[in-house]
Protein backbone atom coordinates (compact mmCIF):
# COMPACT_ATOMS: atom_id res chain seq x y z
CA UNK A 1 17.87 3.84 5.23
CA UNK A 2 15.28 4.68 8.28
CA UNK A 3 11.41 4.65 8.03
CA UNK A 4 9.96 5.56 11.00
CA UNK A 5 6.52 4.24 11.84
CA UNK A 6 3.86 6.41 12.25
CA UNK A 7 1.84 5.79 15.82
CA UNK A 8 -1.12 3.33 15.41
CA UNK A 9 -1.83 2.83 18.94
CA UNK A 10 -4.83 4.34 19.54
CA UNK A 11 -6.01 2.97 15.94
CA UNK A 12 -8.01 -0.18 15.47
CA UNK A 13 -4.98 -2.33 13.31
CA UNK A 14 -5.87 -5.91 12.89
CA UNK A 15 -3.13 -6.33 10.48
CA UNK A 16 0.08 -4.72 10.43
CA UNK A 17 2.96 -3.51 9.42
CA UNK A 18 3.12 -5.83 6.55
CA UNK A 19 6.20 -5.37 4.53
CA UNK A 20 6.81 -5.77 0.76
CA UNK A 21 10.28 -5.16 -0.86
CA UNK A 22 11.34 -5.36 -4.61
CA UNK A 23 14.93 -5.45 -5.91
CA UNK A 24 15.31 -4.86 -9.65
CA UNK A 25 18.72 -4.14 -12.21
CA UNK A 26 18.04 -3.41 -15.42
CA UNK A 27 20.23 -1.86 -18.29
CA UNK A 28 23.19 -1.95 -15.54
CA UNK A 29 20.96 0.30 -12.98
CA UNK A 30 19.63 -0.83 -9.61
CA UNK A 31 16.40 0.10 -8.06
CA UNK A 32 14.74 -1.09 -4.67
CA UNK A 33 11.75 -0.40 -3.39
CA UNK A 34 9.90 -1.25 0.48
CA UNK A 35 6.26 -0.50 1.10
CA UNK A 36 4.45 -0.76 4.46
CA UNK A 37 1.05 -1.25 5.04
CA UNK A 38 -1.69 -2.20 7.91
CA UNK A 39 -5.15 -3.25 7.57
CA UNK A 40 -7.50 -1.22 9.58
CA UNK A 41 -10.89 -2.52 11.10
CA UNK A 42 -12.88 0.92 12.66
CA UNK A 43 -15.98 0.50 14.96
CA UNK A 44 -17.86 2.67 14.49
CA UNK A 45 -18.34 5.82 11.34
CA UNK A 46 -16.97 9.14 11.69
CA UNK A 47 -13.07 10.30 11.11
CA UNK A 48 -10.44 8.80 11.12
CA UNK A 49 -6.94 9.99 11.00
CA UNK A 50 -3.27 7.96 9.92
CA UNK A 51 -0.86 9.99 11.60
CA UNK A 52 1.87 11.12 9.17
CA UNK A 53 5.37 9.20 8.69
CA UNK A 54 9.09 10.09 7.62
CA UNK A 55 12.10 8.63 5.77
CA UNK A 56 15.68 9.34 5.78
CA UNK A 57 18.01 8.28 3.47
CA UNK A 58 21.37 9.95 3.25
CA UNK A 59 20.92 12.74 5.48
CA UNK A 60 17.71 13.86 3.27
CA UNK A 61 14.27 13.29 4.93
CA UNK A 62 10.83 13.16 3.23
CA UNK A 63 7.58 13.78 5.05
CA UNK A 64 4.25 11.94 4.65
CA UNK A 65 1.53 14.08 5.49
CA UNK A 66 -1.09 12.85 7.71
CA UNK A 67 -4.05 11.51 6.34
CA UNK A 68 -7.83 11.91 7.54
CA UNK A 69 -10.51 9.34 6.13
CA UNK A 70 -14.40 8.96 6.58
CA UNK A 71 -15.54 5.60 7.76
CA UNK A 72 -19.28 4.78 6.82
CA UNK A 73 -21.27 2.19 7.67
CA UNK A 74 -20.38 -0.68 5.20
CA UNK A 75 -24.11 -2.52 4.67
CA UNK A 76 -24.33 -1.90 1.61
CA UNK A 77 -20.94 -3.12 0.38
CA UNK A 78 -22.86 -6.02 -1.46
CA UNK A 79 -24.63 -3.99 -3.47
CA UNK A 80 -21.62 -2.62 -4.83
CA UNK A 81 -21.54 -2.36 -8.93
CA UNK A 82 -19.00 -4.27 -11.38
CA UNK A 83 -18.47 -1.41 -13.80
CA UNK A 84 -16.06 -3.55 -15.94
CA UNK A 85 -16.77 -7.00 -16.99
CA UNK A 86 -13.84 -9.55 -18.80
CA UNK A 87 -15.49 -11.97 -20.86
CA UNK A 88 -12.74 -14.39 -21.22
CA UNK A 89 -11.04 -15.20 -18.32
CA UNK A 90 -7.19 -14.54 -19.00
CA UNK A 91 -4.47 -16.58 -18.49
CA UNK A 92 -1.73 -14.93 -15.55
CA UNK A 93 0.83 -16.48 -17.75
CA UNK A 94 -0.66 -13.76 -20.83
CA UNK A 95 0.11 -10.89 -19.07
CA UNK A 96 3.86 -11.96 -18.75
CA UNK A 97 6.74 -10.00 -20.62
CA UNK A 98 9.11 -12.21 -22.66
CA UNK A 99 12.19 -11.63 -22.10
CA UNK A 100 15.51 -12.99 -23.89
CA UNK A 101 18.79 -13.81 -21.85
């Protein structure tokens, strides 16, 4: 019903809020789903923290809990290691359920 944003301001957001929604029946029952999300960019290392957001649906709210991250200095991200290796490439169409209408 009503997400309310968490403050960003003083946070470096290049991106954001993006918004992704999913609407699914199945078996006569309906499900729906919205997620939210930014893409951060910090300066410099040290902590970092997302301030916490809320819901409310139907008179009921739920909490998020703020969250504190580290930021380190990212030079090495190319030496990053592939732990898992595919040695065929697959097909998105493999991965597909069949399903019968």
């Amino acid at each position: 019903d009503q997400f309310e944003l968490p403050d960003l301001e003083n946070l470096p957001v290049i991106s954001g809020p993006n918004t992704s929604s999913s609407f699914m029946m199945q078996n006569g029952k309906t499900s729906s789903s919205i997620a939210y999300s930014f893409i951060l960019k910090p300066e410099e290392e040290g902590m970092l923290e997302i301030p916490g957001a809320s819901y409310t649906e139907k008179g009921e709210t739920l909490t998020v809990d703020p969250v504190r991250i580290i930021v380190k200095d990212g030079s090495n991200s190319g030496k990053v290691k592939q732990s898992a290796k595919s040695t065929s490439p697959q097909s998105p169409l493999q991965n597909r359920e069949k399903r019968k209408f």
